[in-house]
mmCIF file of C-alpha atoms and ligand atoms in Angstrom:
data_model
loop_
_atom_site.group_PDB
_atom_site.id
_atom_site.type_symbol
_atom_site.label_atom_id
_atom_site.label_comp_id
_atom_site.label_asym_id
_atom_site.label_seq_id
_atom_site.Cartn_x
_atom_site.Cartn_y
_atom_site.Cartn_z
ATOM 1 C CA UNK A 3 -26.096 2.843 -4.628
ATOM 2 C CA UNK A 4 -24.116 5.266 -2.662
ATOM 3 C CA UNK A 5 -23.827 8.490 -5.572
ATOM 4 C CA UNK A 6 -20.189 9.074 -5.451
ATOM 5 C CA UNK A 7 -19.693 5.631 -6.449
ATOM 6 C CA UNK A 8 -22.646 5.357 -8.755
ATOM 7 C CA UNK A 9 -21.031 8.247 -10.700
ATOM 8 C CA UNK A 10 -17.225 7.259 -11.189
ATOM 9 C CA UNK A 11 -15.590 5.847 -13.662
ATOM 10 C CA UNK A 12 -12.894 4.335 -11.608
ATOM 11 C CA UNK A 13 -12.820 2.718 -8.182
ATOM 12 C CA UNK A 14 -9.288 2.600 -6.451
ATOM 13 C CA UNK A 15 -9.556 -0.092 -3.966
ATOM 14 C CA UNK A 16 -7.566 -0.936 -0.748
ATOM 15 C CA UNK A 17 -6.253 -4.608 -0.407
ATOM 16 C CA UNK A 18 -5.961 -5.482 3.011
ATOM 17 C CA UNK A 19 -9.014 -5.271 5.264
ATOM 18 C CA UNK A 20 -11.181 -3.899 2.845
ATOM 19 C CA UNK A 21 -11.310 -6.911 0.054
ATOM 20 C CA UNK A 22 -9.025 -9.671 1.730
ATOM 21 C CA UNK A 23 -8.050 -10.627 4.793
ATOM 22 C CA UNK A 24 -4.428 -12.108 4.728
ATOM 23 C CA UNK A 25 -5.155 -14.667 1.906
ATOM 24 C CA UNK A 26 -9.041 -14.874 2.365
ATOM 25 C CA UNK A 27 -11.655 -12.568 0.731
ATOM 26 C CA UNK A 28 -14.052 -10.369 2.782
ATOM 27 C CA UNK A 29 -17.061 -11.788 2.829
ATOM 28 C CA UNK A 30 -19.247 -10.029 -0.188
ATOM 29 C CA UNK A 31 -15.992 -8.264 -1.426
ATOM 30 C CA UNK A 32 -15.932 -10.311 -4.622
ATOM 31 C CA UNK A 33 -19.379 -10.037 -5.582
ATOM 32 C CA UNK A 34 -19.050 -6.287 -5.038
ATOM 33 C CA UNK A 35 -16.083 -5.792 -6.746
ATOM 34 C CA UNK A 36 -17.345 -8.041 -10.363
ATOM 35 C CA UNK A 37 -20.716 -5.864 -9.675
ATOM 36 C CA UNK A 38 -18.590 -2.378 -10.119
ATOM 37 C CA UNK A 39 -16.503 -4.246 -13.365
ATOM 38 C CA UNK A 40 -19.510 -5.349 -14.787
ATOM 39 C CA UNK A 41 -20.727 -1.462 -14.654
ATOM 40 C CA UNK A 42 -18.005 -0.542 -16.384
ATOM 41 C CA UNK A 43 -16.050 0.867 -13.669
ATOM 42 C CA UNK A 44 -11.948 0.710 -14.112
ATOM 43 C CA UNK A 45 -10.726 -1.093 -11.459
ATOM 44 C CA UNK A 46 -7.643 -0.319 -9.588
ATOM 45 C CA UNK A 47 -5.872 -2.429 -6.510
ATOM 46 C CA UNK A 48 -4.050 0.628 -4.899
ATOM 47 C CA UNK A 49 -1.756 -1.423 -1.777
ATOM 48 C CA UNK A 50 0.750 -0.249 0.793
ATOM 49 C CA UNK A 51 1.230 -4.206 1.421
ATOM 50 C CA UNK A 52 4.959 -4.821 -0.230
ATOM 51 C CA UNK A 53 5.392 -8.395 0.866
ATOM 52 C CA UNK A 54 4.178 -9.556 -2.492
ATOM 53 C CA UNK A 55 4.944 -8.693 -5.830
ATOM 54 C CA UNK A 56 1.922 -7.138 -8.429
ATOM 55 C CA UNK A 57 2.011 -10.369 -10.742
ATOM 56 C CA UNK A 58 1.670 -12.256 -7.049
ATOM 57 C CA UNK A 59 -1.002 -10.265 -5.693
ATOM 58 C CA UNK A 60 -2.837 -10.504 -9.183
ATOM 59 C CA UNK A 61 -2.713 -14.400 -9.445
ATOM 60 C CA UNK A 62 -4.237 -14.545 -5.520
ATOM 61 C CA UNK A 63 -7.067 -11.969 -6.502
ATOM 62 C CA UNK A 64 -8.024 -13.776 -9.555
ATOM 63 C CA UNK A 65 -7.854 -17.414 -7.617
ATOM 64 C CA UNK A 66 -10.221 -15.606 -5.294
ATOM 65 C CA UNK A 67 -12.777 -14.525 -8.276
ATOM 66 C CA UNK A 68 -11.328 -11.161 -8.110
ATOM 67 C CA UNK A 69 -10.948 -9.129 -11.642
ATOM 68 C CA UNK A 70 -7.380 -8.462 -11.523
ATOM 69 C CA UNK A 71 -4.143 -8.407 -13.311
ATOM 70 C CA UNK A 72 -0.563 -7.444 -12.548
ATOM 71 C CA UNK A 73 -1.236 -3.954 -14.426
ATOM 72 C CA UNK A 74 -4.109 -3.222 -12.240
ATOM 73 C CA UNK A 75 -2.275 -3.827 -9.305
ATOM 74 C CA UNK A 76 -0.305 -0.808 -7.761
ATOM 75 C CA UNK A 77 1.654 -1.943 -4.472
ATOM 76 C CA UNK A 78 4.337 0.720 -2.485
ATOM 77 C CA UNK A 79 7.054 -0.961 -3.252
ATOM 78 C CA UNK A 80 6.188 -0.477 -7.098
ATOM 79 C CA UNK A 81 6.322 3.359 -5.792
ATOM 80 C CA UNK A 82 9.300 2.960 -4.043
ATOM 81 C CA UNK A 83 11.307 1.716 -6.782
ATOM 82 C CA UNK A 84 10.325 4.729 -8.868
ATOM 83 C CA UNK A 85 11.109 7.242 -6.179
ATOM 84 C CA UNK A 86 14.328 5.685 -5.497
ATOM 85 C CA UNK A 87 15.171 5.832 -9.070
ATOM 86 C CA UNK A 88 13.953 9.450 -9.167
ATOM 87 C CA UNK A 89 16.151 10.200 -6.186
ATOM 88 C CA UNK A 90 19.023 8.429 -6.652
ATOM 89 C CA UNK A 91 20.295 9.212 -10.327
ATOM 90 C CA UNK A 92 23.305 6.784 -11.165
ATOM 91 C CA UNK A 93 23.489 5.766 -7.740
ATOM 92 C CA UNK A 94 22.533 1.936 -7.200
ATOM 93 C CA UNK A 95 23.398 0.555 -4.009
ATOM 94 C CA UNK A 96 20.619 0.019 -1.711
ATOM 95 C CA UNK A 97 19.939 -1.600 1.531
ATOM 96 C CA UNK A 98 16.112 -3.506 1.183
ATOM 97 C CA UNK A 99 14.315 -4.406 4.253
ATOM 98 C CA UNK A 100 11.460 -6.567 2.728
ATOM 99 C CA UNK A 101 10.333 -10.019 1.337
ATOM 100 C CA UNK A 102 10.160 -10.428 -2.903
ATOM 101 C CA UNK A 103 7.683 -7.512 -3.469
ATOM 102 C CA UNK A 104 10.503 -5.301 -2.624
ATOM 103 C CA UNK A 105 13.377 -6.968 -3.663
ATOM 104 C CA UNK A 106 12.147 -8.002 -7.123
ATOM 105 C CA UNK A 107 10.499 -4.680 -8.245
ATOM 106 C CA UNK A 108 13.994 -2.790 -7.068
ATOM 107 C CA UNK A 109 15.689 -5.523 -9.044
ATOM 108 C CA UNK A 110 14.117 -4.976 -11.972
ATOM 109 C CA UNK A 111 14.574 -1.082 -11.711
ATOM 110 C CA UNK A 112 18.609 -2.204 -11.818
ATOM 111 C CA UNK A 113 19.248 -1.239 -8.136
ATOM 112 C CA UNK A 114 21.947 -3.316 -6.652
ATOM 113 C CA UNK A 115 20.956 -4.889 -2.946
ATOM 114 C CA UNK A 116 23.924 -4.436 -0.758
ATOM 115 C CA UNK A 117 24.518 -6.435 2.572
ATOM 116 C CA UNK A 118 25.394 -5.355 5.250
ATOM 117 C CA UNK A 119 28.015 -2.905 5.952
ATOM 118 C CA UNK A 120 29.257 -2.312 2.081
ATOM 119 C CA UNK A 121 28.107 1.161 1.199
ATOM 120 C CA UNK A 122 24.363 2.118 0.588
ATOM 121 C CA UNK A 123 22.714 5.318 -1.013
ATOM 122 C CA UNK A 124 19.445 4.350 0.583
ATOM 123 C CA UNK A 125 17.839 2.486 2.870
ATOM 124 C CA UNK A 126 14.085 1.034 1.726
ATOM 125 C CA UNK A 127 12.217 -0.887 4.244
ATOM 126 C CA UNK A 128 8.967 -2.272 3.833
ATOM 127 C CA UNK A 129 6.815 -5.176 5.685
ATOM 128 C CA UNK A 130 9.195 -8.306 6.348
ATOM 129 C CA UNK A 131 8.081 -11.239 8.574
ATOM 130 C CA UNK A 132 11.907 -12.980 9.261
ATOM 131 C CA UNK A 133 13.396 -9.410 10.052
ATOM 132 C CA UNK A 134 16.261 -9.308 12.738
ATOM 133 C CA UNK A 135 17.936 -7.429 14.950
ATOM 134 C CA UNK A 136 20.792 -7.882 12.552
ATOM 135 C CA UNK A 137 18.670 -6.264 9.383
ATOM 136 C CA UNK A 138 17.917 -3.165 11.871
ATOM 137 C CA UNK A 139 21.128 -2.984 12.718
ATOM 138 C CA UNK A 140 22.493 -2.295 9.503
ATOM 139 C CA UNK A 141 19.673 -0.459 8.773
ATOM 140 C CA UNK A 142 20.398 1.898 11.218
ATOM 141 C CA UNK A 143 24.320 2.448 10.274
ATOM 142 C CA UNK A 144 23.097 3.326 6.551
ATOM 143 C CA UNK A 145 20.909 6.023 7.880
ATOM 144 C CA UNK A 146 23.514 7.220 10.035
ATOM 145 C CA UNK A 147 25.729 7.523 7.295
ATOM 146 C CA UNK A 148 23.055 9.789 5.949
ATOM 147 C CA UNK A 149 21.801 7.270 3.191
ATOM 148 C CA UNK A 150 18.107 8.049 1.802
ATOM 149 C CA UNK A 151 15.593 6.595 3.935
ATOM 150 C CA UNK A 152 12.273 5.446 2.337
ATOM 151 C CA UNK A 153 9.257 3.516 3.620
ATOM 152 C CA UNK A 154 7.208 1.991 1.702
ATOM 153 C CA UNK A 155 4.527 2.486 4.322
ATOM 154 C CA UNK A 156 3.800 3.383 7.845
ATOM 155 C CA UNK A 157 0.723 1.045 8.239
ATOM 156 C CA UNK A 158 0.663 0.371 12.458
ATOM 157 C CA UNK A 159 -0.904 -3.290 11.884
ATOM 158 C CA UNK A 160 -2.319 -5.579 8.952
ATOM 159 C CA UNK A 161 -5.042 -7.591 9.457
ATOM 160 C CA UNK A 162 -4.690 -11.138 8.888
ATOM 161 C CA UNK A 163 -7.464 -13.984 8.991
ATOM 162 C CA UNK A 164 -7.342 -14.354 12.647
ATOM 163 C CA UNK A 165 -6.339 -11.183 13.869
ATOM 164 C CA UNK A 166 -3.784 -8.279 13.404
ATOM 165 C CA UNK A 167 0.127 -8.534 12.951
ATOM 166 C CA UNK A 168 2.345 -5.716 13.324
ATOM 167 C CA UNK A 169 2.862 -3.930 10.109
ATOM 168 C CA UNK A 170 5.561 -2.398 8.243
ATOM 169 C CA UNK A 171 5.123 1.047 10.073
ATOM 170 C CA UNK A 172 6.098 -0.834 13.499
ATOM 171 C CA UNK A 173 9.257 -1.697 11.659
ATOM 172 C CA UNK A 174 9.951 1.596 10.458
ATOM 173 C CA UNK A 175 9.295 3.056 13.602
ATOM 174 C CA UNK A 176 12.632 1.060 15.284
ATOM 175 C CA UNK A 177 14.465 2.700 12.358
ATOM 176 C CA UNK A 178 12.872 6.414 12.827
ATOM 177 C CA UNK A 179 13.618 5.927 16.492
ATOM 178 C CA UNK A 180 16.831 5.003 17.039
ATOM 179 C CA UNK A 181 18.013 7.722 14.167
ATOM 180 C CA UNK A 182 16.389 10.289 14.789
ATOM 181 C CA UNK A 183 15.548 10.488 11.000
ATOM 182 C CA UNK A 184 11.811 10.363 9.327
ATOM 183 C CA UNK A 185 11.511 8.205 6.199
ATOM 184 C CA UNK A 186 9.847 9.937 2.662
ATOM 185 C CA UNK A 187 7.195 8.055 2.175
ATOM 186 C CA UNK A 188 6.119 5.877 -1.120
ATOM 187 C CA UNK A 189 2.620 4.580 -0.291
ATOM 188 C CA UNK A 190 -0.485 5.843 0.655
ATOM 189 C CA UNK A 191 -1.181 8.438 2.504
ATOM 190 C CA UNK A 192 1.174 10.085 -0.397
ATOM 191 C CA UNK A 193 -1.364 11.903 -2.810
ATOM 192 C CA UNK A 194 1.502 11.015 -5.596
ATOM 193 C CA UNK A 195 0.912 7.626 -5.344
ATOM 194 C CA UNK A 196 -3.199 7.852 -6.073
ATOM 195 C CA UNK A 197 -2.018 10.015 -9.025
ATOM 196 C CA UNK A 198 -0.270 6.655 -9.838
ATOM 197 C CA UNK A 199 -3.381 4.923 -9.455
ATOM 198 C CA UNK A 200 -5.485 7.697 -11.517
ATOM 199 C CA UNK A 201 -2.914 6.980 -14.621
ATOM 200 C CA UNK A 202 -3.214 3.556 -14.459
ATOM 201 C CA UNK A 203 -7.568 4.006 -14.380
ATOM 202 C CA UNK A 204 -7.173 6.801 -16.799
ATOM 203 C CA UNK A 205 -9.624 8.739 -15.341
ATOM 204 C CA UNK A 206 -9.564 12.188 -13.741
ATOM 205 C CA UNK A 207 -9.963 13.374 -10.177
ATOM 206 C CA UNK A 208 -13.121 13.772 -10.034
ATOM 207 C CA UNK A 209 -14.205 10.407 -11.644
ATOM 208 C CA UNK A 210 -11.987 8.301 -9.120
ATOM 209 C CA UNK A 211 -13.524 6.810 -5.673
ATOM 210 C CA UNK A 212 -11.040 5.203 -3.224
ATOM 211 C CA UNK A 213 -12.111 2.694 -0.842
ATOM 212 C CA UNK A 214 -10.483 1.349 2.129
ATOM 213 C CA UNK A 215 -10.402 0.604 5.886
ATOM 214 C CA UNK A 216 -7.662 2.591 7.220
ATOM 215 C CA UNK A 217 -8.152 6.482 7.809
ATOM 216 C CA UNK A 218 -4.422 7.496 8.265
ATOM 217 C CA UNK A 219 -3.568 5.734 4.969
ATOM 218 C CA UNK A 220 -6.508 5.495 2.424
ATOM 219 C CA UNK A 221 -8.867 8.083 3.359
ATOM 220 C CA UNK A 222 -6.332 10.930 4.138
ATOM 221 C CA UNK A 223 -4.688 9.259 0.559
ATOM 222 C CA UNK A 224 -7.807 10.502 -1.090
ATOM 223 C CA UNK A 225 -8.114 13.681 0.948
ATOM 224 C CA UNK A 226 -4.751 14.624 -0.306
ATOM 225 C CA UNK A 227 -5.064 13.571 -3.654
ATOM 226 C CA UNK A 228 -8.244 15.484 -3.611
ATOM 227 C CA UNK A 229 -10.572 12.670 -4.744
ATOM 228 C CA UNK A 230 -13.726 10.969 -2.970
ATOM 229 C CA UNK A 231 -13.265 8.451 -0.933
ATOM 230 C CA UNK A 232 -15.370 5.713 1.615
ATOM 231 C CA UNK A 233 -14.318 4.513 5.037
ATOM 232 C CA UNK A 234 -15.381 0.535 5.145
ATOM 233 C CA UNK A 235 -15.008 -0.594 9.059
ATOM 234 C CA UNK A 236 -13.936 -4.111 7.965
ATOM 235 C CA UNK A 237 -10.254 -3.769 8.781
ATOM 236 C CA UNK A 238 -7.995 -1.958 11.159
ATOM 237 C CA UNK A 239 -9.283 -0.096 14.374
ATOM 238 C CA UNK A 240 -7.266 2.951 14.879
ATOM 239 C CA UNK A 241 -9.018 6.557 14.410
ATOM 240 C CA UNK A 242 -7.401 8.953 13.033
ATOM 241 C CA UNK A 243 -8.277 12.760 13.609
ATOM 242 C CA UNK A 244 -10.611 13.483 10.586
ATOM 243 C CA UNK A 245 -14.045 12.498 9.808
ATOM 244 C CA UNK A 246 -14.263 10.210 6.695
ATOM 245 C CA UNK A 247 -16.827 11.536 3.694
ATOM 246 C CA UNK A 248 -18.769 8.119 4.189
ATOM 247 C CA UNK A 249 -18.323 5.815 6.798
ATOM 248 C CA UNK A 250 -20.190 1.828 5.924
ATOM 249 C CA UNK A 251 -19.936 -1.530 8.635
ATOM 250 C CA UNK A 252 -19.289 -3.001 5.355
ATOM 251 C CA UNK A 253 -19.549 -2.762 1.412
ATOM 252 C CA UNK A 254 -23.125 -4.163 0.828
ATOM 253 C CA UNK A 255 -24.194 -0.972 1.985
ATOM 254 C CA UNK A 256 -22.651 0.850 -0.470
ATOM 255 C CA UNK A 257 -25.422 -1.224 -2.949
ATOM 256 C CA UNK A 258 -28.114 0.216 -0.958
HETATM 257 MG MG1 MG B 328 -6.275 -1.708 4.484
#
């Protein structure tokens, strides 16, 4: 077994082309991941995908023989929530583009989901497949107005069981681009949100591993947050400008 990953206590792991694929499991990603529990390891579900809530997510690991539960599930909205409610104060009023992972976690964090034109202290926009021109629209005013504006993630494309689908960073992008204005940014590449993940594992730097498909997101994630990480080419295609510490086709190798 690769050493890195012999040696940790915890391994963060990336959702979407590394252990599932839409709503199917990577072949050999289950059997990996019960290998790692049943070592001992602390698992940790560490996802920029905000279309689904953590309880959600959990209940659609575990149907797929994953070991999971809501509290072992981080996702950026989660993040987002927190960082609104760290940025806002007693301001409430906020303008969500996403499906139920965003809207209930901000929900339950008291923010009040404004639409359209009333007044909004922020704008949060995550991954939502029945967006509109109208939803960017308003989007756009907000920002205008100078309201915060957060992203739960910048990932280009997910991968889904047949192929890729744009993904909420293609979203963001119309936002960033007809403003003028960069979001802040809740998920991963942030190294804040692996320190998330770390206090959830309990573990320290140096015993954490992160694993995942996508360099811009989850490998510069762990280069940030200054913990080991493996590149697993099961998921999205895009290079980014660094060379990962280990690169694997897929994660039997990692056994090896
Ligand atoms: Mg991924």
């Amino acid at each position: 077994m690769y050493e890195a990953l012999y040696r940790s206590k915890a391994v963060l792991f990336d959702l979407d082309g590394t252990l599932i694929r839409g709503e199917e499991a990577i072949p050999g990603a289950v059997s990996f991941v019960r290998q790692l529990a049943e070592m001992d390891k602390r698992i940790v579900y560490l996802t920029n995908n905000a279309t689904r809530t953590r309880e959600t997510m959990a209940l659609m690991l575990g149907r797929q023989g994953f070991p999971a539960s809501p509290e072992t599930v981080l996702t950026s909205s989660v993040a987002a929530a927190a960082i609104l409610q760290h940025q806002l104060g007693s301001s409430k009023k906020v303008y969500a583009i996403g499906e139920e992972g965003l809207t209930s976690p901000l929900l339950a964090a008291g923010f009040e989901l404004v639409k359209n034109e009333e007044h909004a202290d922020a704008v949060v926009v995550g991954l939502h497949r029945q967006v509109t021109y109208a939803h960017f629209e308003h989007a756009v005013r907000h920002v205008l107005r100078n309201a915060y504006f957060l992203a739960t993630n910048r990932d280009r494309v997910i991968p889904l069981e047949n192929g890729f689908a744009p993904g909420a960073g293609a979203l963001v992008a119309l936002i960033a681009y007809a403003t003028g204005v960069e979001p802040m940014l809740a998920g991963k590449p942030s190294a804040a949100f692996v320190d998330q993940a770390l206090a959830i594992a309990g573990v320290e730097r140096k015993e954490a591993i992160l694993i995942g498909d996508n360099l811009e997101t989850d490998i510069l994630a762990a280069k940030n947050a200054g913990i080991h990480s493996v590149l697993v080419e099961s998921g999205v295609p895009f290079a980014g400008n660094f060379v990962p510490e280990i690169k694997v086709h897929n994660l039997k190798e990692l056994l090896q």
